PDB file of C-alpha atoms in Angstrom:
ATOM      1  CA  MET S   1     -61.303 -56.366-188.181  1.00 48.00           C
ATOM      2  CA  GLY S   2     -60.482 -60.694-188.102  1.00 52.00           C
ATOM      3  CA  LYS S   3     -61.351 -63.059-186.406  1.00 57.00           C
ATOM      4  CA  LYS S   4     -59.840 -64.092-182.954  1.00 58.00           C
ATOM      5  CA  ARG S   5     -57.540 -66.846-183.388  1.00 57.00           C
ATOM      6  CA  GLU S   6     -59.040 -70.418-181.595  1.00 68.00           C
ATOM      7  CA  ARG S   7     -55.835 -71.247-179.554  1.00 61.00           C
ATOM      8  CA  SER S   8     -55.462 -74.807-179.455  1.00 64.00           C
ATOM      9  CA  PRO S   9     -56.484 -77.415-176.264  1.00 58.00           C
ATOM     10  CA  TYR S  10     -52.006 -77.299-175.469  1.00 55.00           C
ATOM     11  CA  GLU S  11     -52.096 -73.939-175.314  1.00 61.00           C
ATOM     12  CA  VAL S  12     -54.781 -74.138-173.491  1.00 64.00           C
ATOM     13  CA  ALA S  13     -53.710 -76.596-171.059  1.00 66.00           C
ATOM     14  CA  ALA S  14     -50.358 -74.389-171.045  1.00 66.00           C
ATOM     15  CA  ARG S  15     -51.817 -70.999-169.756  1.00 67.00           C
ATOM     16  CA  ASP S  16     -53.808 -73.213-167.504  1.00 71.00           C
ATOM     17  CA  ARG S  17     -50.972 -74.571-165.478  1.00 68.00           C
ATOM     18  CA  LEU S  18     -48.901 -71.174-165.898  1.00 70.00           C
ATOM     19  CA  VAL S  19     -51.579 -69.919-163.813  1.00 69.00           C
ATOM     20  CA  GLN S  20     -51.741 -72.640-161.860  1.00 73.00           C
ATOM     21  CA  ARG S  21     -47.521 -72.524-160.964  1.00 70.00           C
ATOM     22  CA  GLY S  22     -47.632 -68.825-160.833  1.00 68.00           C
ATOM     23  CA  ASN S  23     -50.485 -69.108-158.262  1.00 70.00           C
ATOM     24  CA  GLU S  24     -48.847 -71.592-156.532  1.00 71.00           C
ATOM     25  CA  ALA S  25     -45.571 -69.403-156.703  1.00 68.00           C
ATOM     26  CA  GLY S  26     -47.217 -66.180-155.918  1.00 69.00           C
ATOM     27  CA  ARG S  27     -49.003 -66.913-152.831  1.00 71.00           C
ATOM     28  CA  GLY S  28     -45.752 -68.073-151.286  1.00 76.00           C
ATOM     29  CA  TYR S  29     -44.388 -64.185-151.037  1.00 83.00           C
ATOM     30  CA  LEU S  30     -47.676 -62.878-149.254  1.00 84.00           C
ATOM     31  CA  ASP S  31     -46.056 -62.393-146.145  1.00 88.00           C
ATOM     32  CA  CYS S  32     -43.296 -60.259-148.462  1.00 93.00           C
ATOM     33  CA  VAL S  33     -44.980 -58.003-150.298  1.00 93.00           C
ATOM     34  CA  ARG S  34     -47.101 -55.773-147.998  1.00 92.00           C
ATOM     35  CA  PRO S  35     -49.687 -53.169-148.836  1.00 91.00           C
ATOM     36  CA  ILE S  36     -48.628 -49.322-148.441  1.00 93.00           C
ATOM     37  CA  GLY S  37     -51.442 -47.222-147.447  1.00 89.00           C
ATOM     38  CA  ILE S  38     -51.580 -42.930-146.889  1.00 89.00           C
ATOM     39  CA  GLU S  39     -52.923 -42.215-143.379  1.00 82.00           C
ATOM     40  CA  TYR S  40     -56.024 -40.311-143.232  1.00 71.00           C
ATOM     41  CA  GLU S  41     -56.803 -40.512-140.112  1.00 69.00           C
ATOM     42  CA  ALA S  42     -54.685 -41.873-137.267  1.00 67.00           C
ATOM     43  CA  GLY S  43     -53.941 -46.447-136.958  1.00 57.00           C
ATOM     44  CA  HIS S  44     -55.514 -46.023-140.694  1.00 67.00           C
ATOM     45  CA  ALA S  45     -54.678 -46.084-144.285  1.00 72.00           C
ATOM     46  CA  GLU S  46     -55.184 -45.894-147.976  1.00 82.00           C
ATOM     47  CA  LEU S  47     -53.972 -47.839-149.567  1.00 85.00           C
ATOM     48  CA  ILE S  48     -51.606 -46.293-153.075  1.00 90.00           C
ATOM     49  CA  GLY S  49     -49.042 -48.909-153.206  1.00 92.00           C
ATOM     50  CA  SER S  50     -47.527 -52.556-152.713  1.00 94.00           C
ATOM     51  CA  ALA S  51     -43.491 -53.301-151.500  1.00 96.00           C
ATOM     52  CA  VAL S  52     -41.863 -55.951-151.054  1.00 97.00           C
ATOM     53  CA  LEU S  53     -39.321 -56.893-147.894  1.00 97.00           C
ATOM     54  CA  VAL S  54     -36.060 -57.772-148.120  1.00 97.00           C
ATOM     55  CA  SER S  55     -32.565 -58.128-146.194  1.00 96.00           C
ATOM     56  CA  ILE S  56     -29.029 -57.746-146.628  1.00 95.00           C
ATOM     57  CA  GLY S  57     -26.654 -58.019-144.483  1.00 93.00           C
ATOM     58  CA  GLU S  58     -27.865 -57.280-140.842  1.00 93.00           C
ATOM     59  CA  ARG S  59     -29.654 -54.393-142.464  1.00 96.00           C
ATOM     60  CA  TYR S  60     -33.988 -54.241-143.493  1.00 97.00           C
ATOM     61  CA  PHE S  61     -35.482 -52.416-146.160  1.00 98.00           C
ATOM     62  CA  ALA S  62     -38.781 -52.537-148.118  1.00 98.00           C
ATOM     63  CA  LEU S  63     -38.034 -51.500-152.028  1.00 98.00           C
ATOM     64  CA  THR S  64     -41.220 -49.599-153.430  1.00 97.00           C
ATOM     65  CA  ALA S  65     -41.851 -47.434-156.356  1.00 94.00           C
ATOM     66  CA  GLY S  66     -40.629 -44.301-156.323  1.00 93.00           C
ATOM     67  CA  HIS S  67     -44.178 -42.330-157.445  1.00 91.00           C
ATOM     68  CA  VAL S  68     -45.662 -44.464-154.486  1.00 93.00           C
ATOM     69  CA  ALA S  69     -43.041 -43.402-152.606  1.00 93.00           C
ATOM     70  CA  ASP S  70     -43.861 -39.681-154.240  1.00 91.00           C
ATOM     71  CA  TRP S  71     -47.245 -39.322-151.938  1.00 91.00           C
ATOM     72  CA  SER S  72     -45.523 -38.393-148.493  1.00 90.00           C
ATOM     73  CA  ASP S  73     -45.966 -34.985-149.762  1.00 86.00           C
ATOM     74  CA  ARG S  74     -49.759 -35.904-148.988  1.00 87.00           C
ATOM     75  CA  GLY S  75     -49.575 -37.587-145.653  1.00 88.00           C
ATOM     76  CA  ALA S  76     -48.258 -40.487-143.291  1.00 91.00           C
ATOM     77  CA  LEU S  77     -46.984 -43.374-146.012  1.00 93.00           C
ATOM     78  CA  MET S  78     -47.792 -46.593-143.717  1.00 91.00           C
ATOM     79  CA  ILE S  79     -47.000 -50.522-144.842  1.00 93.00           C
ATOM     80  CA  ALA S  80     -49.638 -53.175-142.932  1.00 88.00           C
ATOM     81  CA  GLY S  81     -47.585 -56.050-140.971  1.00 84.00           C
ATOM     82  CA  ARG S  82     -50.061 -58.891-140.792  1.00 75.00           C
ATOM     83  CA  THR S  83     -52.722 -57.027-138.402  1.00 73.00           C
ATOM     84  CA  THR S  84     -52.329 -53.750-139.218  1.00 80.00           C
ATOM     85  CA  PHE S  85     -50.232 -50.856-140.276  1.00 84.00           C
ATOM     86  CA  PHE S  86     -47.490 -48.900-139.343  1.00 88.00           C
ATOM     87  CA  ALA S  87     -45.371 -46.168-140.025  1.00 91.00           C
ATOM     88  CA  LEU S  88     -43.030 -46.579-143.176  1.00 94.00           C
ATOM     89  CA  PRO S  89     -39.305 -45.178-142.938  1.00 94.00           C
ATOM     90  CA  PRO S  90     -38.537 -42.148-144.753  1.00 94.00           C
ATOM     91  CA  CYS S  91     -37.264 -43.274-147.592  1.00 94.00           C
ATOM     92  CA  TRP S  92     -35.297 -42.421-150.499  1.00 93.00           C
ATOM     93  CA  GLY S  93     -34.410 -43.709-154.174  1.00 88.00           C
ATOM     94  CA  ASN S  94     -33.176 -42.336-157.741  1.00 74.00           C
ATOM     95  CA  GLN S  95     -31.680 -38.836-158.522  1.00 60.00           C
ATOM     96  CA  GLN S  96     -34.099 -37.853-161.384  1.00 61.00           C
ATOM     97  CA  THR S  97     -34.062 -34.808-163.556  1.00 57.00           C
ATOM     98  CA  GLY S  98     -37.283 -33.783-164.871  1.00 61.00           C
ATOM     99  CA  GLN S  99     -40.986 -35.255-163.801  1.00 73.00           C
ATOM    100  CA  ARG S 100     -41.754 -38.205-162.307  1.00 77.00           C
ATOM    101  CA  ASP S 101     -43.294 -39.528-165.599  1.00 73.00           C
ATOM    102  CA  ASP S 102     -40.175 -39.572-167.603  1.00 74.00           C
ATOM    103  CA  ASP S 103     -38.625 -41.177-164.937  1.00 82.00           C
ATOM    104  CA  PRO S 104     -37.851 -44.710-166.763  1.00 83.00           C
ATOM    105  CA  VAL S 105     -35.449 -45.853-162.841  1.00 87.00           C
ATOM    106  CA  ASP S 106     -39.235 -44.884-160.486  1.00 91.00           C
ATOM    107  CA  LEU S 107     -37.313 -46.518-157.426  1.00 94.00           C
ATOM    108  CA  ALA S 108     -37.241 -45.728-153.380  1.00 95.00           C
ATOM    109  CA  VAL S 109     -36.534 -47.615-150.043  1.00 97.00           C
ATOM    110  CA  ALA S 110     -37.016 -47.891-147.041  1.00 97.00           C
ATOM    111  CA  GLU S 111     -34.698 -48.599-144.409  1.00 97.00           C
ATOM    112  CA  PHE S 112     -36.112 -50.363-141.299  1.00 96.00           C
ATOM    113  CA  ASP S 113     -34.467 -50.209-137.820  1.00 95.00           C
ATOM    114  CA  ALA S 114     -34.481 -53.281-135.197  1.00 93.00           C
ATOM    115  CA  ALA S 115     -37.272 -52.150-133.684  1.00 92.00           C
ATOM    116  CA  ALA S 116     -39.741 -51.158-136.379  1.00 92.00           C
ATOM    117  CA  VAL S 117     -38.940 -54.658-138.162  1.00 93.00           C
ATOM    118  CA  ALA S 118     -40.374 -56.000-134.630  1.00 91.00           C
ATOM    119  CA  GLU S 119     -43.423 -54.100-134.842  1.00 88.00           C
ATOM    120  CA  LEU S 120     -44.323 -55.121-138.143  1.00 89.00           C
ATOM    121  CA  GLY S 121     -44.514 -58.942-136.421  1.00 87.00           C
ATOM    122  CA  ASP S 122     -45.293 -61.874-138.474  1.00 87.00           C
ATOM    123  CA  VAL S 123     -43.868 -60.970-141.776  1.00 91.00           C
ATOM    124  CA  ARG S 124     -40.916 -62.468-143.948  1.00 93.00           C
ATOM    125  CA  PHE S 125     -37.698 -60.752-144.907  1.00 96.00           C
ATOM    126  CA  LEU S 126     -36.711 -61.902-148.491  1.00 95.00           C
ATOM    127  CA  THR S 127     -32.653 -62.418-148.607  1.00 94.00           C
ATOM    128  CA  VAL S 128     -29.954 -61.701-151.146  1.00 92.00           C
ATOM    129  CA  ASP S 129     -29.987 -65.773-152.200  1.00 90.00           C
ATOM    130  CA  ASP S 130     -34.637 -64.892-153.095  1.00 91.00           C
ATOM    131  CA  LEU S 131     -32.785 -62.434-155.695  1.00 92.00           C
ATOM    132  CA  ASP S 132     -32.096 -62.930-159.216  1.00 87.00           C
ATOM    133  CA  VAL S 133     -28.672 -60.637-159.294  1.00 77.00           C
ATOM    134  CA  ASP S 134     -28.216 -62.142-163.383  1.00 70.00           C
ATOM    135  CA  GLY S 135     -32.103 -61.634-164.374  1.00 61.00           C
ATOM    136  CA  HIS S 136     -30.369 -61.085-168.364  1.00 55.00           C
ATOM    137  CA  ALA S 137     -29.097 -64.749-167.985  1.00 50.00           C
ATOM    138  CA  SER S 138     -32.343 -66.535-168.109  1.00 53.00           C
ATOM    139  CA  THR S 139     -33.556 -68.307-171.333  1.00 51.00           C
ATOM    140  CA  LEU S 140     -36.923 -69.189-171.334  1.00 58.00           C
ATOM    141  CA  PRO S 141     -38.825 -67.830-167.773  1.00 72.00           C
ATOM    142  CA  PHE S 142     -41.975 -67.337-166.578  1.00 82.00           C
ATOM    143  CA  TYR S 143     -42.858 -63.969-164.779  1.00 85.00           C
ATOM    144  CA  THR S 144     -45.379 -63.512-161.449  1.00 85.00           C
ATOM    145  CA  VAL S 145     -46.390 -61.133-160.842  1.00 87.00           C
ATOM    146  CA  VAL S 146     -47.904 -59.913-156.695  1.00 87.00           C
ATOM    147  CA  GLY S 147     -49.335 -56.857-155.229  1.00 88.00           C
ATOM    148  CA  TYR S 148     -51.860 -54.678-153.700  1.00 85.00           C
ATOM    149  CA  PRO S 149     -54.375 -53.003-156.914  1.00 79.00           C
ATOM    150  CA  ILE S 150     -56.478 -50.316-155.443  1.00 69.00           C
ATOM    151  CA  ALA S 151     -59.581 -51.502-156.894  1.00 56.00           C
ATOM    152  CA  GLN S 152     -59.262 -55.763-155.429  1.00 51.00           C
ATOM    153  CA  GLN S 153     -59.473 -53.627-151.406  1.00 53.00           C
ATOM    154  CA  ASN S 154     -62.303 -54.382-149.204  1.00 51.00           C
ATOM    155  CA  HIS S 155     -62.071 -51.077-147.273  1.00 49.00           C
ATOM    156  CA  ASP S 156     -64.996 -50.317-145.282  1.00 46.00           C
ATOM    157  CA  ARG S 157     -64.102 -47.056-143.164  1.00 45.00           C
ATOM    158  CA  ALA S 158     -67.306 -46.942-141.422  1.00 41.00           C
ATOM    159  CA  ARG S 159     -65.434 -49.672-139.118  1.00 37.00           C
ATOM    160  CA  GLN S 160     -62.425 -48.445-139.538  1.00 42.00           C
ATOM    161  CA  HIS S 161     -61.301 -51.834-141.238  1.00 45.00           C
ATOM    162  CA  PHE S 162     -59.599 -52.621-143.386  1.00 50.00           C
ATOM    163  CA  ALA S 163     -58.759 -55.666-145.115  1.00 60.00           C
ATOM    164  CA  PRO S 164     -56.024 -55.913-147.611  1.00 66.00           C
ATOM    165  CA  VAL S 165     -56.426 -58.685-150.946  1.00 72.00           C
ATOM    166  CA  ALA S 166     -53.318 -59.050-153.013  1.00 74.00           C
ATOM    167  CA  THR S 167     -53.048 -59.958-156.597  1.00 78.00           C
ATOM    168  CA  VAL S 168     -51.058 -62.747-158.246  1.00 77.00           C
ATOM    169  CA  TYR S 169     -51.013 -62.687-161.912  1.00 79.00           C
ATOM    170  CA  SER S 170     -48.418 -64.435-164.443  1.00 78.00           C
ATOM    171  CA  ASN S 171     -47.360 -64.810-167.997  1.00 79.00           C
ATOM    172  CA  VAL S 172     -44.209 -64.705-170.113  1.00 81.00           C
ATOM    173  CA  TYR S 173     -41.763 -61.758-171.539  1.00 84.00           C
ATOM    174  CA  LEU S 174     -42.801 -59.033-173.289  1.00 88.00           C
ATOM    175  CA  PRO S 175     -40.024 -58.886-175.939  1.00 87.00           C
ATOM    176  CA  SER S 176     -37.542 -55.663-176.110  1.00 86.00           C
ATOM    177  CA  ALA S 177     -38.908 -55.162-179.577  1.00 89.00           C
ATOM    178  CA  GLU S 178     -42.287 -54.093-178.250  1.00 90.00           C
ATOM    179  CA  TYR S 179     -40.641 -51.179-175.359  1.00 90.00           C
ATOM    180  CA  PRO S 180     -40.803 -48.625-177.439  1.00 88.00           C
ATOM    181  CA  LYS S 181     -45.135 -48.941-177.360  1.00 89.00           C
ATOM    182  CA  LEU S 182     -44.696 -48.397-173.812  1.00 89.00           C
ATOM    183  CA  TRP S 183     -45.682 -45.292-172.431  1.00 79.00           C
ATOM    184  CA  LYS S 184     -43.502 -43.297-174.198  1.00 81.00           C
ATOM    185  CA  GLY S 185     -41.349 -45.391-175.265  1.00 82.00           C
ATOM    186  CA  GLN S 186     -38.901 -44.651-172.725  1.00 85.00           C
ATOM    187  CA  PHE S 187     -38.277 -48.158-171.448  1.00 90.00           C
ATOM    188  CA  THR S 188     -35.314 -50.158-172.169  1.00 88.00           C
ATOM    189  CA  ALA S 189     -34.364 -54.409-171.216  1.00 86.00           C
ATOM    190  CA  ALA S 190     -31.437 -53.255-169.009  1.00 85.00           C
ATOM    191  CA  MET S 191     -33.002 -51.079-166.774  1.00 88.00           C
ATOM    192  CA  ASN S 192     -36.906 -52.483-167.218  1.00 91.00           C
ATOM    193  CA  LEU S 193     -38.446 -55.540-167.518  1.00 91.00           C
ATOM    194  CA  ALA S 194     -41.677 -55.894-169.428  1.00 91.00           C
ATOM    195  CA  ILE S 195     -44.093 -58.665-168.527  1.00 90.00           C
ATOM    196  CA  ARG S 196     -47.684 -58.917-170.782  1.00 88.00           C
ATOM    197  CA  PHE S 197     -50.591 -58.147-169.346  1.00 87.00           C
ATOM    198  CA  ASN S 198     -54.263 -59.594-169.368  1.00 79.00           C
ATOM    199  CA  PRO S 199     -56.117 -58.228-166.823  1.00 72.00           C
ATOM    200  CA  LYS S 200     -58.566 -60.308-167.065  1.00 71.00           C
ATOM    201  CA  GLN S 201     -56.382 -62.697-165.858  1.00 70.00           C
ATOM    202  CA  VAL S 202     -55.834 -62.210-161.951  1.00 71.00           C
ATOM    203  CA  VAL S 203     -56.076 -63.909-159.771  1.00 68.00           C
ATOM    204  CA  THR S 204     -57.267 -62.467-156.014  1.00 65.00           C
ATOM    205  CA  SER S 205     -58.178 -64.876-152.498  1.00 54.00           C
ATOM    206  CA  ASP S 206     -61.109 -65.097-153.711  1.00 50.00           C
ATOM    207  CA  GLY S 207     -60.890 -66.457-157.340  1.00 51.00           C
ATOM    208  CA  ILE S 208     -60.176 -65.256-161.240  1.00 48.00           C
ATOM    209  CA  ARG S 209     -61.981 -61.531-162.046  1.00 51.00           C
ATOM    210  CA  ALA S 210     -60.182 -58.152-164.053  1.00 50.00           C
ATOM    211  CA  ILE S 211     -58.397 -55.619-162.812  1.00 56.00           C
ATOM    212  CA  LYS S 212     -60.788 -52.370-163.247  1.00 59.00           C
ATOM    213  CA  ASP S 213     -57.716 -50.422-161.598  1.00 62.00           C
ATOM    214  CA  GLN S 214     -54.894 -51.325-161.727  1.00 71.00           C
ATOM    215  CA  HIS S 215     -53.050 -49.079-159.422  1.00 74.00           C
ATOM    216  CA  GLY S 216     -52.047 -50.162-156.620  1.00 78.00           C
ATOM    217  CA  LEU S 217     -49.674 -52.417-157.809  1.00 87.00           C
ATOM    218  CA  SER S 218     -46.995 -50.974-158.163  1.00 93.00           C
ATOM    219  CA  GLY S 219     -43.959 -51.460-155.754  1.00 95.00           C
ATOM    220  CA  GLY S 220     -45.042 -55.605-155.399  1.00 94.00           C
ATOM    221  CA  GLY S 221     -42.847 -58.180-156.303  1.00 93.00           C
ATOM    222  CA  VAL S 222     -42.238 -59.935-160.088  1.00 91.00           C
ATOM    223  CA  PHE S 223     -40.838 -63.067-159.283  1.00 89.00           C
ATOM    224  CA  ARG S 224     -39.420 -65.069-162.078  1.00 86.00           C
ATOM    225  CA  PHE S 225     -39.871 -69.186-162.557  1.00 76.00           C
ATOM    226  CA  GLU S 226     -37.814 -71.502-164.864  1.00 65.00           C
ATOM    227  CA  ARG S 227     -40.561 -74.643-165.553  1.00 62.00           C
ATOM    228  CA  LEU S 228     -44.203 -74.875-165.107  1.00 60.00           C
ATOM    229  CA  LEU S 229     -43.954 -78.783-163.715  1.00 56.00           C
ATOM    230  CA  ASP S 230     -41.111 -78.352-161.571  1.00 57.00           C
ATOM    231  CA  ALA S 231     -43.226 -76.387-158.008  1.00 55.00           C
ATOM    232  CA  ALA S 232     -40.618 -77.333-156.203  1.00 53.00           C
ATOM    233  CA  GLU S 233     -38.332 -74.460-158.028  1.00 61.00           C
ATOM    234  CA  ARG S 234     -36.215 -71.882-156.309  1.00 70.00           C
ATOM    235  CA  ASP S 235     -38.288 -68.753-157.334  1.00 80.00           C
ATOM    236  CA  LEU S 236     -37.121 -65.452-157.231  1.00 87.00           C
ATOM    237  CA  LEU S 237     -37.277 -62.059-157.477  1.00 92.00           C
ATOM    238  CA  VAL S 238     -36.155 -60.014-160.303  1.00 92.00           C
ATOM    239  CA  ALA S 239     -37.713 -56.839-160.318  1.00 94.00           C
ATOM    240  CA  ILE S 240     -40.278 -54.613-158.701  1.00 96.00           C
ATOM    241  CA  THR S 241     -43.640 -53.052-160.413  1.00 93.00           C
ATOM    242  CA  VAL S 242     -43.738 -49.334-161.455  1.00 92.00           C
ATOM    243  CA  TYR S 243     -46.280 -49.384-164.217  1.00 88.00           C
ATOM    244  CA  ALA S 244     -49.041 -51.632-165.792  1.00 85.00           C
ATOM    245  CA  GLN S 245     -50.554 -50.429-169.739  1.00 84.00           C
ATOM    246  CA  THR S 246     -53.884 -51.590-170.494  1.00 81.00           C
ATOM    247  CA  HIS S 247     -54.315 -49.939-173.588  1.00 84.00           C
ATOM    248  CA  GLY S 248     -52.310 -51.159-177.051  1.00 88.00           C
ATOM    249  CA  THR S 249     -49.319 -52.666-175.889  1.00 90.00           C
ATOM    250  CA  LYS S 250     -50.274 -54.533-172.491  1.00 89.00           C
ATOM    251  CA  ALA S 251     -48.019 -54.831-170.353  1.00 91.00           C
ATOM    252  CA  ILE S 252     -46.916 -54.911-166.461  1.00 90.00           C
ATOM    253  CA  VAL S 253     -43.284 -52.865-166.724  1.00 92.00           C
ATOM    254  CA  ALA S 254     -40.811 -53.597-163.548  1.00 93.00           C
ATOM    255  CA  THR S 255     -37.467 -52.364-162.691  1.00 93.00           C
ATOM    256  CA  ARG S 256     -35.096 -54.666-162.642  1.00 92.00           C
ATOM    257  CA  ILE S 257     -33.725 -56.028-159.157  1.00 93.00           C
ATOM    258  CA  ASN S 258     -30.465 -54.928-160.028  1.00 90.00           C
ATOM    259  CA  LEU S 259     -31.067 -51.332-159.713  1.00 91.00           C
ATOM    260  CA  PHE S 260     -32.628 -50.946-156.789  1.00 93.00           C
ATOM    261  CA  LEU S 261     -29.116 -53.476-154.793  1.00 92.00           C
ATOM    262  CA  ALA S 262     -26.783 -50.763-157.198  1.00 89.00           C
ATOM    263  CA  ALA S 263     -29.030 -47.785-155.320  1.00 90.00           C
ATOM    264  CA  ILE S 264     -28.494 -49.643-152.386  1.00 93.00           C
ATOM    265  CA  LEU S 265     -24.802 -50.331-152.533  1.00 90.00           C
ATOM    266  CA  HIS S 266     -23.813 -46.557-153.527  1.00 89.00           C
ATOM    267  CA  ARG S 267     -25.735 -45.768-150.189  1.00 91.00           C
ATOM    268  CA  TYR S 268     -23.848 -48.297-147.852  1.00 92.00           C
ATOM    269  CA  PRO S 269     -20.462 -49.542-149.908  1.00 91.00           C
ATOM    270  CA  ASP S 270     -20.525 -51.385-146.729  1.00 92.00           C
ATOM    271  CA  LEU S 271     -22.764 -53.778-147.631  1.00 92.00           C
ATOM    272  CA  ALA S 272     -20.496 -55.119-151.262  1.00 89.00           C
ATOM    273  CA  ALA S 273     -19.234 -57.879-148.930  1.00 88.00           C
ATOM    274  CA  VAL S 274     -22.681 -60.079-149.102  1.00 88.00           C
ATOM    275  CA  VAL S 275     -23.949 -59.200-152.524  1.00 83.00           C
ATOM    276  CA  PRO S 276     -23.026 -60.726-155.333  1.00 71.00           C
ATOM    277  CA  PRO S 277     -21.151 -59.568-157.957  1.00 68.00           C
ATOM    278  CA  SER S 278     -23.665 -58.628-161.159  1.00 63.00           C
ATOM    279  CA  GLN S 279     -23.708 -56.678-164.797  1.00 54.00           C
ATOM    280  CA  THR S 280     -25.879 -53.458-163.736  1.00 51.00           C
ATOM    281  CA  LEU S 281     -26.236 -49.891-164.364  1.00 49.00           C
ATOM    282  CA  ARG S 282     -24.464 -47.047-161.661  1.00 55.00           C
ATOM    283  CA  VAL S 283     -27.283 -45.153-160.071  1.00 58.00           C
ATOM    284  CA  SER S 284     -27.045 -42.332-158.047  1.00 56.00           C
ATOM    285  CA  VAL S 285     -29.081 -41.552-155.153  1.00 58.00           C
ATOM    286  CA  THR S 286     -30.808 -38.566-153.267  1.00 59.00           C
ATOM    287  CA  GLU S 287     -29.652 -39.059-149.691  1.00 49.00           C
ATOM    288  CA  SER S 288     -32.440 -37.663-147.988  1.00 46.00           C
ATOM    289  CA  PRO S 289     -36.342 -38.651-148.518  1.00 44.00           C
ATOM    290  CA  VAL S 290     -37.465 -39.201-151.958  1.00 45.00           C
ATOM    291  CA  GLU S 291     -38.476 -35.786-153.514  1.00 39.00           C
ATOM    292  CA  THR S 292     -41.894 -34.776-153.759  1.00 33.00           C
ATOM    293  CA  ARG S 293     -43.418 -34.242-157.740  1.00 30.00           C
TER     294      ARG S 293
END
């Protein structure tokens, strides 16, 4: 095995600034990226994933990964407000052909009514202005991933206490030429976004530490920013996390937000007036809650 190349001082400084800038961006989205759990006893949930809150027109949604919504066949799904968990409305998503493991889109959406929005309390719903509807146009972006990996959570069942711990991770994109090395080679740059992943360089509320188990990160938000030095720049939601590969070519893979918008517009065509046009694939959606595996 060859000697590992040492990074230059410039590379170290750039990496440190990327982590700092990404952490600044990510912490600003903790109120709109929320944990999803499965209820194991009344009012208490075991964390299984993440979701991003988005409003379009007068409708309010939680965007997550389809395989997170699939847990509904094992119990009631819950979503965390600022202080406690509440029932997650039934999810719907893209139509599957075969098993979920063979689904590169892997999306699910839940809609909240006005009462549920009020019940969530002091959280934030992103608007259309916060979404990157034309992510392919970006030339040299950096990305921050925000979610709730299971291994990071402080969960005391005996005291019926659950305090979600968010994880923020930042890096650059993975070239599309390397996509065939991911999972079964099913991901494509048209539908997915892959980001280089180093499990030892995540940031949590108590500092930098390795992710021992990336499960729970699925459904989290991937935000794009263009410049490392301009913290005032507006960061945009570009994708929803669906997969993390921690062996071989290490990467976090997400489904582009365009596909979520296409699915939402398929179900709610009246929202077309408030969603900017974009070049995207058409997505067929189920007309009922997501089917379980």
